[in-house]
Tab-separated table of N, CA, C and O in Angstrom:
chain	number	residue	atom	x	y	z
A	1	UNK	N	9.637	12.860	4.091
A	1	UNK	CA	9.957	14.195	4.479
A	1	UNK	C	10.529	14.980	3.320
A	1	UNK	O	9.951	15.105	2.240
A	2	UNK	N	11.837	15.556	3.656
A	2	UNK	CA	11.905	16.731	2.771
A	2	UNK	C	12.869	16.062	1.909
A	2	UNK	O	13.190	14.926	2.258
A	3	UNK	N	13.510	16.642	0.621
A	3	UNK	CA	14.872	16.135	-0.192
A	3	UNK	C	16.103	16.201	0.851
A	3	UNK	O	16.502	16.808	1.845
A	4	UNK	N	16.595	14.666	-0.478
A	4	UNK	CA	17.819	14.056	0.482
A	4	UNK	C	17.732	13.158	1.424
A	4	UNK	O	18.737	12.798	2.037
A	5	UNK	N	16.458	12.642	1.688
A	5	UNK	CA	17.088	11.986	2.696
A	5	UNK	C	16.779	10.284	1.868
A	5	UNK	O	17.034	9.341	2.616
A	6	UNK	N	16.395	9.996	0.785
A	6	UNK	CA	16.478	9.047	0.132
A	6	UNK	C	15.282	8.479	-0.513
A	6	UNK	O	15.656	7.538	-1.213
A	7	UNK	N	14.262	8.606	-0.569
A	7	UNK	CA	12.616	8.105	-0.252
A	7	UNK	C	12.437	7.796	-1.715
A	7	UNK	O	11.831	6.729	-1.807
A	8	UNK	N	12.649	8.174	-2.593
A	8	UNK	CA	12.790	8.194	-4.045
A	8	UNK	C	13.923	6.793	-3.893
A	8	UNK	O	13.686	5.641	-4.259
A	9	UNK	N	14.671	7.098	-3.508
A	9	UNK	CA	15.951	5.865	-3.952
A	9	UNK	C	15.312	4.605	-3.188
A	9	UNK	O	15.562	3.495	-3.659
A	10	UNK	N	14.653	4.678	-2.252
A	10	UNK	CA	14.125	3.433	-1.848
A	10	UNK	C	13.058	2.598	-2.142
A	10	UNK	O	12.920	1.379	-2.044
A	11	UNK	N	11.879	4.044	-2.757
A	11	UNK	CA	11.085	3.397	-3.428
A	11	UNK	C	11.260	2.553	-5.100
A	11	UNK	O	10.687	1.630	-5.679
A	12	UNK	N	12.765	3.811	-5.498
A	12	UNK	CA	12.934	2.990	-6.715
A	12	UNK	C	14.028	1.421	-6.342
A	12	UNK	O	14.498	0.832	-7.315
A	13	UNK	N	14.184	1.147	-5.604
A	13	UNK	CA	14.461	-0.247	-5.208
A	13	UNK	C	13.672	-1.268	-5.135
A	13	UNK	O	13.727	-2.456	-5.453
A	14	UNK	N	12.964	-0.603	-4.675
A	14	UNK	CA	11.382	-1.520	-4.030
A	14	UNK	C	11.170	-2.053	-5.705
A	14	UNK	O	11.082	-3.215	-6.103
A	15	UNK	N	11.137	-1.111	-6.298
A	15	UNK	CA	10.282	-1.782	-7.342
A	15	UNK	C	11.325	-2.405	-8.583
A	15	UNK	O	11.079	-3.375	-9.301
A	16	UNK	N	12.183	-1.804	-8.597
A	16	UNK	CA	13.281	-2.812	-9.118
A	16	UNK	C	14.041	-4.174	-8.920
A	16	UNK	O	14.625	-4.810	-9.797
A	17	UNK	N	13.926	-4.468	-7.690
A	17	UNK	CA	14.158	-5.362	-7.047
A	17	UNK	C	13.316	-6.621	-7.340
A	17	UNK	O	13.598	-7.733	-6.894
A	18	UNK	N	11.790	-6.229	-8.477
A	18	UNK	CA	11.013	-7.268	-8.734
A	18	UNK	C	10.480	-7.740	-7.918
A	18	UNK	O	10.931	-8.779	-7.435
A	19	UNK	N	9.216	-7.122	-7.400
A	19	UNK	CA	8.333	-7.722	-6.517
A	19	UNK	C	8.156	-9.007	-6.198
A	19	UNK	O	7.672	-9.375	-5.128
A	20	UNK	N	8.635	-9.950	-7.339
A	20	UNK	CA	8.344	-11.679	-6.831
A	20	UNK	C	9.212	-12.352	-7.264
A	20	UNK	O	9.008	-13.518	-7.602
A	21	UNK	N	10.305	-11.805	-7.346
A	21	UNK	CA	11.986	-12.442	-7.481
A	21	UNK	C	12.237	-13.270	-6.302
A	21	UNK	O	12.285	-12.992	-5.104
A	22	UNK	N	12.356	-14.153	-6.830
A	22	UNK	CA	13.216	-15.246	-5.523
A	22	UNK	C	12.250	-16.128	-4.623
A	22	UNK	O	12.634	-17.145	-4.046
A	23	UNK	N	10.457	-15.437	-4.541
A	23	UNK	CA	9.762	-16.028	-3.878
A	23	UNK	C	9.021	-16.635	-4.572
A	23	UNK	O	8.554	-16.466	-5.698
A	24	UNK	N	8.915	-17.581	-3.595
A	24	UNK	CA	7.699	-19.036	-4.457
A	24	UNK	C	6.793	-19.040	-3.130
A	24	UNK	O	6.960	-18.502	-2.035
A	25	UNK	N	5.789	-19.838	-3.638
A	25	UNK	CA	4.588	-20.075	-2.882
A	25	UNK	C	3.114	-19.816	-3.440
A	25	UNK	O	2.939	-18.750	-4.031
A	26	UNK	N	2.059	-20.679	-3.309
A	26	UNK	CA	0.615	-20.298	-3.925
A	26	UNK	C	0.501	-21.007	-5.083
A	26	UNK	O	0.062	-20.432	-6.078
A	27	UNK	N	0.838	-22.223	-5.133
A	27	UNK	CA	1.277	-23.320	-6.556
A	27	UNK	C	2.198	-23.229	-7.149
A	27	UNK	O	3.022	-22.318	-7.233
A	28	UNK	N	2.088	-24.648	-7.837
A	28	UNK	CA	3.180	-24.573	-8.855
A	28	UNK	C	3.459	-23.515	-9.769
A	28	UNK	O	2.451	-23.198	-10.400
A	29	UNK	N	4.470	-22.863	-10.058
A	29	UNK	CA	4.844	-21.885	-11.018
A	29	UNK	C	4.157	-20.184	-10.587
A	29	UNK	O	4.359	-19.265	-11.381
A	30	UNK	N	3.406	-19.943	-9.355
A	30	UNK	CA	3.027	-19.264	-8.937
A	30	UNK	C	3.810	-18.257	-7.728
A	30	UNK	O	4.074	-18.777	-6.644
A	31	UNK	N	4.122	-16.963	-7.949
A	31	UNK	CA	5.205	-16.567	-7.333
A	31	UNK	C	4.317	-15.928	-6.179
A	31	UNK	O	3.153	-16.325	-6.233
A	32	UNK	N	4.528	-15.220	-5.364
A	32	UNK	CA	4.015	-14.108	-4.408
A	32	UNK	C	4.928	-12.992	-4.009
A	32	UNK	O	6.141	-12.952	-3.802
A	33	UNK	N	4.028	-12.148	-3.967
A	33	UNK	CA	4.444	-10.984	-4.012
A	33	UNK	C	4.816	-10.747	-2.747
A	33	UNK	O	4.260	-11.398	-1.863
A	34	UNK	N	6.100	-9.510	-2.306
A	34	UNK	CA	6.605	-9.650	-0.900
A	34	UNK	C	5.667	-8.888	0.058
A	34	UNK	O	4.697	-8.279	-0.393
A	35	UNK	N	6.013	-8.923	1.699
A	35	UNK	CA	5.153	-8.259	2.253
A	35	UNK	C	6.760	-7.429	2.505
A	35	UNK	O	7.909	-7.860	2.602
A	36	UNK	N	6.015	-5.728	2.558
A	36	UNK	CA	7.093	-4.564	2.978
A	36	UNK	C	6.936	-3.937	4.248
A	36	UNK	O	5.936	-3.260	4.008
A	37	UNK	N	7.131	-3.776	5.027
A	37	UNK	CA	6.317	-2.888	6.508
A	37	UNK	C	7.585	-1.394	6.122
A	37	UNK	O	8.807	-1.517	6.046
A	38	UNK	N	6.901	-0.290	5.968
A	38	UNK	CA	7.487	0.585	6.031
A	38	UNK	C	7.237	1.756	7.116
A	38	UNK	O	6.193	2.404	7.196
A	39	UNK	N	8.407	1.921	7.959
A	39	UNK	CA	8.193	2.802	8.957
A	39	UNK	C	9.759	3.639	9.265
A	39	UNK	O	10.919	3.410	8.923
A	40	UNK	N	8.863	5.061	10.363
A	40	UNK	CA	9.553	6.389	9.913
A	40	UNK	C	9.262	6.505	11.315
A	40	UNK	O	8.491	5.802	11.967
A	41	UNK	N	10.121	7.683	11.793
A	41	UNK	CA	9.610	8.480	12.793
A	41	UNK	C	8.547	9.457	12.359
A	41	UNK	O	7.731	9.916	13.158
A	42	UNK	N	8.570	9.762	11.091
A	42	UNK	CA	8.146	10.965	10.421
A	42	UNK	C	6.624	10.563	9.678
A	42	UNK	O	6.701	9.657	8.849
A	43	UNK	N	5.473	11.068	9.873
A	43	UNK	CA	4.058	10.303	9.124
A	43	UNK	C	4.223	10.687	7.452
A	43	UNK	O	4.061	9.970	6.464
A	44	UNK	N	4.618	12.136	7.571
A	44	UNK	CA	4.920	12.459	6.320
A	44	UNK	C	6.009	11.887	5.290
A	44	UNK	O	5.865	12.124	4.090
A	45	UNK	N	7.168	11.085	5.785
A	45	UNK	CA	7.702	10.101	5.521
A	45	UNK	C	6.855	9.152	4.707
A	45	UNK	O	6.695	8.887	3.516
A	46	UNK	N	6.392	8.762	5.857
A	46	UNK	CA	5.468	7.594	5.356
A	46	UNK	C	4.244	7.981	3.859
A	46	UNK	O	4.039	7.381	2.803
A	47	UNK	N	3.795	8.954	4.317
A	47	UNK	CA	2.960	9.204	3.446
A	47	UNK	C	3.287	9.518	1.901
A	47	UNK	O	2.824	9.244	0.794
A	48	UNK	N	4.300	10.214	2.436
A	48	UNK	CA	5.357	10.310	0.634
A	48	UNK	C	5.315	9.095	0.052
A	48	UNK	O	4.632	8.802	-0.929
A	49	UNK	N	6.028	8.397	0.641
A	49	UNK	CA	6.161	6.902	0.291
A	49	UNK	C	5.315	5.993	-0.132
A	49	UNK	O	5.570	5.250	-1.080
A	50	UNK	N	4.085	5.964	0.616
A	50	UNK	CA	2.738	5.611	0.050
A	50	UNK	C	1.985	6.224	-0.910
A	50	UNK	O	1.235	5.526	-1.592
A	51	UNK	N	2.048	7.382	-1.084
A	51	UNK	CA	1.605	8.329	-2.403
A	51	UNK	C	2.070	7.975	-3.286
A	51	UNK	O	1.326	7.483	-4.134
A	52	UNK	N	3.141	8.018	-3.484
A	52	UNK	CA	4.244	7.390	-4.387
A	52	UNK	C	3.846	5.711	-5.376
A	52	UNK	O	3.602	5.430	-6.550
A	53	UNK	N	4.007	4.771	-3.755
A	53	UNK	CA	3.520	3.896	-4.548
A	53	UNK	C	1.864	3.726	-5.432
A	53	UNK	O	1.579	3.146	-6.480
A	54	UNK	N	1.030	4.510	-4.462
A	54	UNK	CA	-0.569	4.716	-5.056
A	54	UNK	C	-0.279	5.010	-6.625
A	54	UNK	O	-0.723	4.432	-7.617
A	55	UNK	N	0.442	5.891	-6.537
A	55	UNK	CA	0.606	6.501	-8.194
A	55	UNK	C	1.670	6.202	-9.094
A	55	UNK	O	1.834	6.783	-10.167
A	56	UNK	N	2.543	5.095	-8.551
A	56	UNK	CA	3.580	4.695	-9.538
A	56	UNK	C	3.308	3.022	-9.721
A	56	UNK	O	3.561	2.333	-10.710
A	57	UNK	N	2.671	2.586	-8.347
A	57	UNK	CA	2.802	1.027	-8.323
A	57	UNK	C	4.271	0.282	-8.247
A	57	UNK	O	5.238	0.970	-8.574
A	58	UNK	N	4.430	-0.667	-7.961
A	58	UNK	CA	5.431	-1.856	-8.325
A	58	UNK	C	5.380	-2.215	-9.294
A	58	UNK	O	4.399	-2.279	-10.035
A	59	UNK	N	7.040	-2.694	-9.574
A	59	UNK	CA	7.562	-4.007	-10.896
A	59	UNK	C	8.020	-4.990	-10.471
A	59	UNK	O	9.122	-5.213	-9.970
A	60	UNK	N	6.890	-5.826	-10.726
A	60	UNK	CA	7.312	-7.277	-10.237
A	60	UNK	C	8.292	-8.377	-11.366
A	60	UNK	O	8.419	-9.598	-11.268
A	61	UNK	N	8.801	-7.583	-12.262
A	61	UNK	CA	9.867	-8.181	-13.015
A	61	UNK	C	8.989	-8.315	-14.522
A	61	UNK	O	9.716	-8.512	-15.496
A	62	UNK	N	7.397	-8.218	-14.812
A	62	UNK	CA	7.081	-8.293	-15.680
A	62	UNK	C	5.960	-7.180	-16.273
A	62	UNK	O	5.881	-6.688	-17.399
A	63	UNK	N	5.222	-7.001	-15.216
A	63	UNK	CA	4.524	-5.451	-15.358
A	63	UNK	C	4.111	-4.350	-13.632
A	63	UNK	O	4.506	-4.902	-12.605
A	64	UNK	N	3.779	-3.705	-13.543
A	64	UNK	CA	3.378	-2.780	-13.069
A	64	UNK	C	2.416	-3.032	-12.087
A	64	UNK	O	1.313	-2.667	-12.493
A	65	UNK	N	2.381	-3.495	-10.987
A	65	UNK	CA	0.882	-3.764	-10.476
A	65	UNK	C	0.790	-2.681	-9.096
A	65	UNK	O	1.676	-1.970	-8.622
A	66	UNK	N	-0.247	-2.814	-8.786
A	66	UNK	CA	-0.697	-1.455	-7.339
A	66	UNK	C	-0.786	-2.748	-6.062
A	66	UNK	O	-1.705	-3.522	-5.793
A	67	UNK	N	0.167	-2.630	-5.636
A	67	UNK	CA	0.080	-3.492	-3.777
A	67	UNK	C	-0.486	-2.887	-2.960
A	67	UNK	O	-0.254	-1.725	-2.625
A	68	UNK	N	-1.710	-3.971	-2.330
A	68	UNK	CA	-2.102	-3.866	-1.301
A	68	UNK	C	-1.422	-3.299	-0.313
A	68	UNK	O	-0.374	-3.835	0.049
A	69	UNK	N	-2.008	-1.777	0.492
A	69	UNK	CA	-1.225	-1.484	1.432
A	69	UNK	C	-2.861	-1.046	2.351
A	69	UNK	O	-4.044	-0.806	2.112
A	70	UNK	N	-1.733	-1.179	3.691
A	70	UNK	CA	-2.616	-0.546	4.857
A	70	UNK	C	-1.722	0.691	5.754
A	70	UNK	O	-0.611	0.465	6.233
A	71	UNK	N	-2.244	1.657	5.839
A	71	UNK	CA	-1.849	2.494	6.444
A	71	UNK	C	-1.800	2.950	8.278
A	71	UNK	O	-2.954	3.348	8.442
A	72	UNK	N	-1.447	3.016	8.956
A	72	UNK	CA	-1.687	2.578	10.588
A	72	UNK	C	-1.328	3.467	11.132
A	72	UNK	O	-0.154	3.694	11.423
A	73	UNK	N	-2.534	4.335	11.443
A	73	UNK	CA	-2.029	5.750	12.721
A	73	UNK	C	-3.657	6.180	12.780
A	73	UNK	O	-4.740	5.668	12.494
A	74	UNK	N	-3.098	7.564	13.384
A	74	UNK	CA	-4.999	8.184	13.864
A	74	UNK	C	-4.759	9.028	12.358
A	74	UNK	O	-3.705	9.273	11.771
A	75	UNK	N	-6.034	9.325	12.032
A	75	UNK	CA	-6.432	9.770	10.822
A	75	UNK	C	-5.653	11.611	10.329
A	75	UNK	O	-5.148	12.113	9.325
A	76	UNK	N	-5.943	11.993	11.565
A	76	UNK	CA	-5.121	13.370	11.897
A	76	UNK	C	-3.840	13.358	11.212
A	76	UNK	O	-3.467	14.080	10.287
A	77	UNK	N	-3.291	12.521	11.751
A	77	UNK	CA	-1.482	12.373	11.567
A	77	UNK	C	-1.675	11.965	9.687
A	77	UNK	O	-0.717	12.253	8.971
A	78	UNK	N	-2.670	11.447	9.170
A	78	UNK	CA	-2.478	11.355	7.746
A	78	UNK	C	-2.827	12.242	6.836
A	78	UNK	O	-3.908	12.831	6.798
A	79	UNK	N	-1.651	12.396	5.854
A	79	UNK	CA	-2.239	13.070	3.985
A	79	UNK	C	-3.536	12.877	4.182
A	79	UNK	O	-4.103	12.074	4.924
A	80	UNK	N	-3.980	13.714	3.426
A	80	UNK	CA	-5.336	13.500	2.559
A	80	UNK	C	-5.382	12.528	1.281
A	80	UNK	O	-6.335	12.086	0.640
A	81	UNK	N	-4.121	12.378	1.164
A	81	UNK	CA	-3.929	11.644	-0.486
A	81	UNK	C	-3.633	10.290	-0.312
A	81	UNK	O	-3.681	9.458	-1.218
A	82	UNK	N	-3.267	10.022	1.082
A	82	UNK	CA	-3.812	8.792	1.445
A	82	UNK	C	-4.310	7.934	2.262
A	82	UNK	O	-3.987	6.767	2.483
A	83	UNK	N	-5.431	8.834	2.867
A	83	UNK	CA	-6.226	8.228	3.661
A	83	UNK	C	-7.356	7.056	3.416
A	83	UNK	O	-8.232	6.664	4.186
A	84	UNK	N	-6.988	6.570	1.884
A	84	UNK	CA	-8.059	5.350	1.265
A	84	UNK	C	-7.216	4.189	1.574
A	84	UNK	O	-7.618	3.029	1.491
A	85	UNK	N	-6.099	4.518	1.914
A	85	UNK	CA	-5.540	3.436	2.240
A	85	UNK	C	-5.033	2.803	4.018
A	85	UNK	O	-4.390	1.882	4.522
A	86	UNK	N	-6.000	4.271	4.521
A	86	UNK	CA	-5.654	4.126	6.393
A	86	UNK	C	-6.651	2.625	6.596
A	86	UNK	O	-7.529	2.251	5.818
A	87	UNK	N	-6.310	2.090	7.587
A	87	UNK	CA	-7.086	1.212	8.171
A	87	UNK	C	-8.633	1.424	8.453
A	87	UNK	O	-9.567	0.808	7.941
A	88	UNK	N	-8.680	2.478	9.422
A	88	UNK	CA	-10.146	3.323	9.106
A	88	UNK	C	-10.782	2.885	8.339
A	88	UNK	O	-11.768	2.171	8.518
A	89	UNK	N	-10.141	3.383	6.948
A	89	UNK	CA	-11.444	3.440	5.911
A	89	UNK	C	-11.688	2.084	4.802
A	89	UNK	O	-12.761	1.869	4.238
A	90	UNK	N	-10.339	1.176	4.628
A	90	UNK	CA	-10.705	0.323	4.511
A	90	UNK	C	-11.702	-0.700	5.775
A	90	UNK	O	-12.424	-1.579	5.305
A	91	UNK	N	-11.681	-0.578	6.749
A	91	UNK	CA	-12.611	-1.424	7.495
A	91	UNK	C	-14.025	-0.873	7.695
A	91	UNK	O	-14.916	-1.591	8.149
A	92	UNK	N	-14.209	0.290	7.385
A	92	UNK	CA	-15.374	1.086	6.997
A	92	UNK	C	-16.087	1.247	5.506
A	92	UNK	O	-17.196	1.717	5.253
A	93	UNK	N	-14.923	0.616	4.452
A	93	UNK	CA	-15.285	0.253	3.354
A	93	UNK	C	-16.102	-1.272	3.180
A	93	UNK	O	-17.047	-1.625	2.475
A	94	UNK	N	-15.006	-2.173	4.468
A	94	UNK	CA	-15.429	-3.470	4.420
A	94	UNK	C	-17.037	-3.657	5.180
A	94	UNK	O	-17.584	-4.758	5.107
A	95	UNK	N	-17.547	-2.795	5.715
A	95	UNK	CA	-18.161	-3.133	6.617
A	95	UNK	C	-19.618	-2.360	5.463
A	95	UNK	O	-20.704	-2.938	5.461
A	96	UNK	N	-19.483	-1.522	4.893
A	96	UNK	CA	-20.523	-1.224	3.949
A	96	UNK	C	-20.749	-2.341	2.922
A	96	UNK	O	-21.791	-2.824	2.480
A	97	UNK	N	-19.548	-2.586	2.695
A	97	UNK	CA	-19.915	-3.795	1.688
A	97	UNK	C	-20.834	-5.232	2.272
A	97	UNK	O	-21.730	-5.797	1.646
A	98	UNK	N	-20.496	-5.470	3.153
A	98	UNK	CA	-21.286	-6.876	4.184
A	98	UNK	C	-22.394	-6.041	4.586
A	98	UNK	O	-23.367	-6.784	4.457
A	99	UNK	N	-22.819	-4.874	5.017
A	99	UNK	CA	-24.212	-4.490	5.440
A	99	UNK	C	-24.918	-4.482	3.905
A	99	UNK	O	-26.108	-4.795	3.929
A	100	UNK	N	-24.456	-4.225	2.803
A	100	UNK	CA	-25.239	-3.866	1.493
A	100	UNK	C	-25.400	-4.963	0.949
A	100	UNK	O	-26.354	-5.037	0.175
A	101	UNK	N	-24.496	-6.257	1.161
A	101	UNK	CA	-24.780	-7.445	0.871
A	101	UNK	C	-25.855	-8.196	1.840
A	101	UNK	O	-26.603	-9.117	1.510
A	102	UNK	N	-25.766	-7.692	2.875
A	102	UNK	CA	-26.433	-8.676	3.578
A	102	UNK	C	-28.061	-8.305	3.545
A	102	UNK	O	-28.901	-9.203	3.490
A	103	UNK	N	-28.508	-6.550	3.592
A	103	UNK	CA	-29.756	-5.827	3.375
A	103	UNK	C	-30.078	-6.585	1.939
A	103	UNK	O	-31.253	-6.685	1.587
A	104	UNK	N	-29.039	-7.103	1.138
A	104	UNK	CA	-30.154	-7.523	-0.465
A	104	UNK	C	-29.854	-8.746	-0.541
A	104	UNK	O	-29.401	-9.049	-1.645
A	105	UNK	N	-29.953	-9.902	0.480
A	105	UNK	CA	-30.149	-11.184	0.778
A	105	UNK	C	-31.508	-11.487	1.590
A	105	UNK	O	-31.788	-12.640	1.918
């Protein structure tokens, strides 16, 4: 939403906090990255927040990487800036990819 109410200070936590500090799992010497569920009363909340990370990414303590996110509402209620990341369109992404694979098999 609007300034002040923190969204900046939380996202810069998120990523300071080192995405794979403290967690193990996925082999030896192999860390994983956390899962975050972020939710608002507000979509635009949300969407700040996800814009944000689209274009800043996480620090997982050694570089910069872009986390997998999924976005979860009706398409209406979302940005435009990040609707590549609504559910929608990734499962409409997934589903072109298996018809285009499967038409050139």
């Amino acid at each position: 939403g609007g300034g002040g109410r923190g969204l900046s200070s939380i996202l810069s936590g998120l990523s300071s906090a080192g995405g794979t500090q403290g967690l193990s799992g996925g082999g030896a010497g192999r860390m994983r990255k956390p899962r975050i569920l972020i939710c608002s009363h507000s979509n635009a909340a949300v969407d700040h927040l996800a814009s944000r990370l689209l274009l800043e990414g996480l620090f997982d303590g050694t570089r910069i990487y872009q986390p997998h996110m999924i976005r979860v509402g009706t398409l209406h209620a979302c940005s435009e800036r990040v609707k590549v990341i609504t559910l929608d369109h990734q499962t409409e992404d997934r589903i072109k990819q298996a018809t285009g694979e499967a038409a050139e098999q």
